[in-house]
PDB file of C-alpha atoms in Angstrom:
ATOM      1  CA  UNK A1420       0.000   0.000   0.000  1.00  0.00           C
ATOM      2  CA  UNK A1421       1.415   3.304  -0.869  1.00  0.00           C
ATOM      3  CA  UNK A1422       2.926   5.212   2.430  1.00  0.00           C
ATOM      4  CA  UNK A1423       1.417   8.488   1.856  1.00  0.00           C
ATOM      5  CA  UNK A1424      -2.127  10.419   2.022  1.00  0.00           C
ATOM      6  CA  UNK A1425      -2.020  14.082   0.734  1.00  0.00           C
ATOM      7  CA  UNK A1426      -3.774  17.261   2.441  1.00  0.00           C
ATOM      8  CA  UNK A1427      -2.678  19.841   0.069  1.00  0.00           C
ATOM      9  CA  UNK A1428      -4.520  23.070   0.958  1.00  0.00           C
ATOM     10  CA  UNK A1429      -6.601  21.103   3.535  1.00  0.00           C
ATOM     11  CA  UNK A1430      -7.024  23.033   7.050  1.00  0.00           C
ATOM     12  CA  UNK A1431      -7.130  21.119  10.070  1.00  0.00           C
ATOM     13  CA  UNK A1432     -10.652  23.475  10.996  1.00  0.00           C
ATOM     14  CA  UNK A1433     -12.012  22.023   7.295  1.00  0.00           C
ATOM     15  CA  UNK A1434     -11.112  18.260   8.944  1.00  0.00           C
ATOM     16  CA  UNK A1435     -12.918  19.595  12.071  1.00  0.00           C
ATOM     17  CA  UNK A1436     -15.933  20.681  10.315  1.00  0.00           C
ATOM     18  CA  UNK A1437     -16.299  17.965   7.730  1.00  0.00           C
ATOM     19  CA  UNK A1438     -15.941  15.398  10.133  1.00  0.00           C
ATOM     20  CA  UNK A1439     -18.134  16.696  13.248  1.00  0.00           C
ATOM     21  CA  UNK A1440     -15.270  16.817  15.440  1.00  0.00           C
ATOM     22  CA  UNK A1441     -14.199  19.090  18.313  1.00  0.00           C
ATOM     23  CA  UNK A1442     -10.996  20.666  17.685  1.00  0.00           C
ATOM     24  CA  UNK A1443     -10.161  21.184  21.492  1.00  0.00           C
ATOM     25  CA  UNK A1444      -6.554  19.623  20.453  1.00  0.00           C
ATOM     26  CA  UNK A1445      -5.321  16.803  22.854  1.00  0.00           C
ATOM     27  CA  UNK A1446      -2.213  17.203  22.021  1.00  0.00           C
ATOM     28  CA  UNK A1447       0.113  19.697  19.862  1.00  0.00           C
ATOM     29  CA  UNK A1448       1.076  17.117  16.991  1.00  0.00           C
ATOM     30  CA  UNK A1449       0.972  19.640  14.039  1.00  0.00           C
ATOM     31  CA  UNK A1450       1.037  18.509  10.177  1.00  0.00           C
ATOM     32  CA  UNK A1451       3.350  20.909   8.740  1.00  0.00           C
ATOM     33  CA  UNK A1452       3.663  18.746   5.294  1.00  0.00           C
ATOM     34  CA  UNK A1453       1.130  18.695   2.536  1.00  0.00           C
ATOM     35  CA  UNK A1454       1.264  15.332   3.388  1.00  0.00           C
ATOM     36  CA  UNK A1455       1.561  12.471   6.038  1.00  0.00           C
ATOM     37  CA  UNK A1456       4.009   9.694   5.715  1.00  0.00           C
ATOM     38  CA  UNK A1457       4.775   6.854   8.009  1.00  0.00           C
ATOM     39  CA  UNK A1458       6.187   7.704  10.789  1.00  0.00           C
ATOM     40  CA  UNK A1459       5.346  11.394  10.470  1.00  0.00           C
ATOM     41  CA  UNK A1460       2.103  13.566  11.646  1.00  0.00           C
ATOM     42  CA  UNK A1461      -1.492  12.929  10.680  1.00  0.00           C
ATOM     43  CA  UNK A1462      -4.315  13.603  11.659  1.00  0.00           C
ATOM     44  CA  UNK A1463      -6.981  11.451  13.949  1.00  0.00           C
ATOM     45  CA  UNK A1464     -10.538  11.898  14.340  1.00  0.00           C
ATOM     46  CA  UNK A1465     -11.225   9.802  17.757  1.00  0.00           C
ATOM     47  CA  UNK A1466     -14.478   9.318  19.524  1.00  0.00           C
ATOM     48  CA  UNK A1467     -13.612  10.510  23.273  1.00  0.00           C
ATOM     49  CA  UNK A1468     -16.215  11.317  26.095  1.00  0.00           C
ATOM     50  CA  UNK A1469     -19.129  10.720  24.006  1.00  0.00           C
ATOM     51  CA  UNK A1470     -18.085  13.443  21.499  1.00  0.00           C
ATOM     52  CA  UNK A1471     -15.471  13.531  18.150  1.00  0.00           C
ATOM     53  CA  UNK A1472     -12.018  15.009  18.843  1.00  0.00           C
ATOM     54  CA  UNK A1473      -9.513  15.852  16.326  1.00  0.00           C
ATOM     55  CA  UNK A1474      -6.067  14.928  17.241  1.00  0.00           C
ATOM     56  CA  UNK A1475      -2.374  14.801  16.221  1.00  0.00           C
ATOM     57  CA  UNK A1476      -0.854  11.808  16.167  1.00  0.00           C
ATOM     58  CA  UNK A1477       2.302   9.863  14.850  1.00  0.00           C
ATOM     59  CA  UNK A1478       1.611   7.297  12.130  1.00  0.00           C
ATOM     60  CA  UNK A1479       2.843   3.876  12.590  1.00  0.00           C
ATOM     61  CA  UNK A1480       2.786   0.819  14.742  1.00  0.00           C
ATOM     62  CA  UNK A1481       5.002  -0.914  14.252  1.00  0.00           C
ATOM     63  CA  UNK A1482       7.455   1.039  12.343  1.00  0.00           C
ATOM     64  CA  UNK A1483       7.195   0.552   9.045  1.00  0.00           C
ATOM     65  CA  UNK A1484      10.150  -0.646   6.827  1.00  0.00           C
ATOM     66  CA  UNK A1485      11.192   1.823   4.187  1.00  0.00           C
ATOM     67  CA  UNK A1486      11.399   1.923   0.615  1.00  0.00           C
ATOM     68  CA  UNK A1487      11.024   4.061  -2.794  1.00  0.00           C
ATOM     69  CA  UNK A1488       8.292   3.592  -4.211  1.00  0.00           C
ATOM     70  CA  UNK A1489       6.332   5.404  -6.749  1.00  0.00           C
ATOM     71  CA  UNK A1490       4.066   7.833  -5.361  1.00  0.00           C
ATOM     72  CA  UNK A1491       0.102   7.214  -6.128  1.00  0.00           C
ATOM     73  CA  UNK A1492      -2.550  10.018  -4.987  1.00  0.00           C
ATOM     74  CA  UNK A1493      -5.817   8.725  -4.683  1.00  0.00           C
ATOM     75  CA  UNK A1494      -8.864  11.030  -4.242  1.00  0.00           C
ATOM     76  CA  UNK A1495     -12.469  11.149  -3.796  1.00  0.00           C
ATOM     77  CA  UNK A1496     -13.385  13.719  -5.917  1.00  0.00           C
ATOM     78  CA  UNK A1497     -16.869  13.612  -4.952  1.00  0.00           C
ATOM     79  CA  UNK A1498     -15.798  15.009  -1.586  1.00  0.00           C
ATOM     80  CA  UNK A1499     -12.765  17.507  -0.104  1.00  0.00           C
ATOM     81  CA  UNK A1500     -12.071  15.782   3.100  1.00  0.00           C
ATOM     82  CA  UNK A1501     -12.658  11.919   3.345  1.00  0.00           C
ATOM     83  CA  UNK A1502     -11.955   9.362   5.909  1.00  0.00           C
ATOM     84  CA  UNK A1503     -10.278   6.660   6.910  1.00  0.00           C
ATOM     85  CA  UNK A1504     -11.052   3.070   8.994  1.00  0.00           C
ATOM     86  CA  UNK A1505      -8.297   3.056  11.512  1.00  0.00           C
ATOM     87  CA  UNK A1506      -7.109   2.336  15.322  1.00  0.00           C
ATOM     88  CA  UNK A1507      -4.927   4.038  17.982  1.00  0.00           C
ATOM     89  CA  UNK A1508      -3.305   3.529  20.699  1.00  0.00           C
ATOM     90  CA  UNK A1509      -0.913   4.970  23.636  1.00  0.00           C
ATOM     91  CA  UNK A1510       2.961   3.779  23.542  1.00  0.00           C
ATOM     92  CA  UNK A1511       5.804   5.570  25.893  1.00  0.00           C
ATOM     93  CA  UNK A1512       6.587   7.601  22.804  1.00  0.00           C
ATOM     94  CA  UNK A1513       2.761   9.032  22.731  1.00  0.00           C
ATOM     95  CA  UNK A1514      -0.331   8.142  20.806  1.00  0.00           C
ATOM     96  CA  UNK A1515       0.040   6.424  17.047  1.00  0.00           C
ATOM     97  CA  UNK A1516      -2.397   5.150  14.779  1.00  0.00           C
ATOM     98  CA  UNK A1517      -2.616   3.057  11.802  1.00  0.00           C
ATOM     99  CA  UNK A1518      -4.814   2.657   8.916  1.00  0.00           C
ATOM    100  CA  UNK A1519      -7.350  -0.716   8.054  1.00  0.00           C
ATOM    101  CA  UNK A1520      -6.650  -1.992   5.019  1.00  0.00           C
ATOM    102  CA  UNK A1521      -8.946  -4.832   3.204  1.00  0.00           C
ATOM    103  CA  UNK A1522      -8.980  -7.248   0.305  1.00  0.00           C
ATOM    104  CA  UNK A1523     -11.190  -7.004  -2.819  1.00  0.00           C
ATOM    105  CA  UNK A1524     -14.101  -8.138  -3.914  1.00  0.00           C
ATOM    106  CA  UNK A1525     -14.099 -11.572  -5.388  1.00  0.00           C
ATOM    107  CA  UNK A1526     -10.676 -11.445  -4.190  1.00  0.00           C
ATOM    108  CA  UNK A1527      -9.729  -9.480  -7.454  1.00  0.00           C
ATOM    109  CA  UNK A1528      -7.932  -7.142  -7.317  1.00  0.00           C
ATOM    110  CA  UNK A1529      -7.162  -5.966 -10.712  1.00  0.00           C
ATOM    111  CA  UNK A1530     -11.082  -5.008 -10.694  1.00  0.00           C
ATOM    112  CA  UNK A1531     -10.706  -2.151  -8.392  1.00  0.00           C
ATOM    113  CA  UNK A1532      -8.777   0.936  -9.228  1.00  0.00           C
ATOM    114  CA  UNK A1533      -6.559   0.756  -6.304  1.00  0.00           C
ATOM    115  CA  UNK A1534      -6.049  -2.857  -6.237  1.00  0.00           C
ATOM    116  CA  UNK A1535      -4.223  -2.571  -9.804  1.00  0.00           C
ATOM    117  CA  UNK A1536      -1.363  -0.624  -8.036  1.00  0.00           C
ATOM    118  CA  UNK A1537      -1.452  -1.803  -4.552  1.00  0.00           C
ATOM    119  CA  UNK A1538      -3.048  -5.419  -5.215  1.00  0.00           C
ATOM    120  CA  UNK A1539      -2.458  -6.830  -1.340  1.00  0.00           C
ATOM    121  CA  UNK A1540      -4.705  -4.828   0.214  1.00  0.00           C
ATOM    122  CA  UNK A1541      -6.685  -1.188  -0.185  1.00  0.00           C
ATOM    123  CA  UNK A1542      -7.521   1.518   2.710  1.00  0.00           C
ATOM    124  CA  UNK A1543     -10.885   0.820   4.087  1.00  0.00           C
ATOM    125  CA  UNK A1544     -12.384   4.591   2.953  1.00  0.00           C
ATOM    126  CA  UNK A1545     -15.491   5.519   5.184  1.00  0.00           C
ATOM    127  CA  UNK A1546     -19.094   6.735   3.697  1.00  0.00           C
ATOM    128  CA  UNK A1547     -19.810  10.110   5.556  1.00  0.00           C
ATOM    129  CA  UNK A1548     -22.637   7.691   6.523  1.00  0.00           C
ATOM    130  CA  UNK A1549     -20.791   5.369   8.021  1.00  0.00           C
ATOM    131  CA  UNK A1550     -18.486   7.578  10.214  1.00  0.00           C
ATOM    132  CA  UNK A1551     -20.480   7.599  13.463  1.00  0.00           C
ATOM    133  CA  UNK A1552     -20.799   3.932  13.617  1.00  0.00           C
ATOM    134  CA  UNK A1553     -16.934   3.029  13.030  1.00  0.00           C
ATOM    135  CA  UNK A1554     -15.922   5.334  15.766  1.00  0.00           C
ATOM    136  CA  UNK A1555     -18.888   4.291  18.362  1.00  0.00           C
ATOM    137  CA  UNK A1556     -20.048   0.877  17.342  1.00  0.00           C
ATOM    138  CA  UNK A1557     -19.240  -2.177  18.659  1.00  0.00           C
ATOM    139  CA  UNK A1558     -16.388  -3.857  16.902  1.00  0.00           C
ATOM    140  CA  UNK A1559     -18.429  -6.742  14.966  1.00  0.00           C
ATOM    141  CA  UNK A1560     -20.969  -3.586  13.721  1.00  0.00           C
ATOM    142  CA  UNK A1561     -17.501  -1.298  12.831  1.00  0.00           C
ATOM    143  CA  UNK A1562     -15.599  -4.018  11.354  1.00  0.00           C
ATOM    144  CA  UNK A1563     -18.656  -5.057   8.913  1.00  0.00           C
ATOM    145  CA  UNK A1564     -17.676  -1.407   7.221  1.00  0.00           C
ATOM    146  CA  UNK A1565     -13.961  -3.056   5.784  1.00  0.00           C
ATOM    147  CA  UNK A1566     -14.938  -3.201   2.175  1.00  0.00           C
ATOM    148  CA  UNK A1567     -12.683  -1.750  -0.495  1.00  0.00           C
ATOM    149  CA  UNK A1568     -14.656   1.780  -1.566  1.00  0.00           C
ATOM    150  CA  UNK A1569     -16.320   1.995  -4.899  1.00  0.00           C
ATOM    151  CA  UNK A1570     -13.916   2.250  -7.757  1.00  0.00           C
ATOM    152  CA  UNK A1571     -16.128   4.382  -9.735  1.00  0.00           C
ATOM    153  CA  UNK A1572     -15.924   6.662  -6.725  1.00  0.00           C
ATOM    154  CA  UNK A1573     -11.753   7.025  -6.655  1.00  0.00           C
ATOM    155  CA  UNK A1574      -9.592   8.888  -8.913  1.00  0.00           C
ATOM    156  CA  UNK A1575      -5.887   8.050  -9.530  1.00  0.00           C
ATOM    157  CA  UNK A1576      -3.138  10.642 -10.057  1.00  0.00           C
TER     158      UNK A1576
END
């Protein structure tokens, strides 16, 4: 899976507002890139206190390994700020997160626009729909939302 998600011109208030989140920060982990890479800042929508917080965190657990790789943007054109399934959690070096990643359908991956460059595995990309119940449902109910987004839904740069 490519190692990088882009925010180019995105404000951290825009993530606040498209999300629903509070942006009473946690924590002072700024994104100073136009992008987050493993290892670096990103940001974290987590469901805290019965409310949405945005948050800074560190990506990756456990490290990742490195390596060049051609760089693939995906978007969802259809919408300026879109989310990501993922968990977090506290180490001694502060809080880190990670993304969920998923198969294809019919286990076939050159039928999905992301699975022809990354065929492992894709980023499980949240509905706006769906958002509420991966960060408040019980874990059989959030884990039935890890399906590989529609293709016709994804551009590739």
């Amino acid at each position: 899976m490519c190692n990088l998600y882009r925010l180019r011109s995105v404000e951290r208030w825009e993530i606040a507002e498209a999300t629903g989140a509070d942006e009473t920060w946690a924590r002072s982990c700024e994104v100073e890139k136009d992008y987050v890479a493993p290892g670096g800042p990103g940001y974290v929508v987590r469901y805290e206190e019965g409310r949405r917080v945005l948050d800074g965190m560190r990506w990756g657990y456990p490290n990742p390994e490195s390596g060049k790789k051609k760089a693939h943007w995906f978007s969802v054109p259809s919408r300026r700020v879109f989310t990501f399934a993922g968990a977090w959690r506290h180490t001694d070096k502060g809080p880190v997160f990670a993304f969920l990643t998923c198969g294809y359908e019919d286990d076939n991956p050159a039928a999905h626009i992301v699975g022809r460059i990354y065929p492992k595995a894709c980023p499980v990309i949240l509905h706006k729909e769906d958002e509420e119940r991966w960060l408040t449902g019980k874990l059989d109910r959030a884990l039935s939302l890890a399906w590989a987004y529609p293709s016709q839904l994804i551009s590739v740069e």
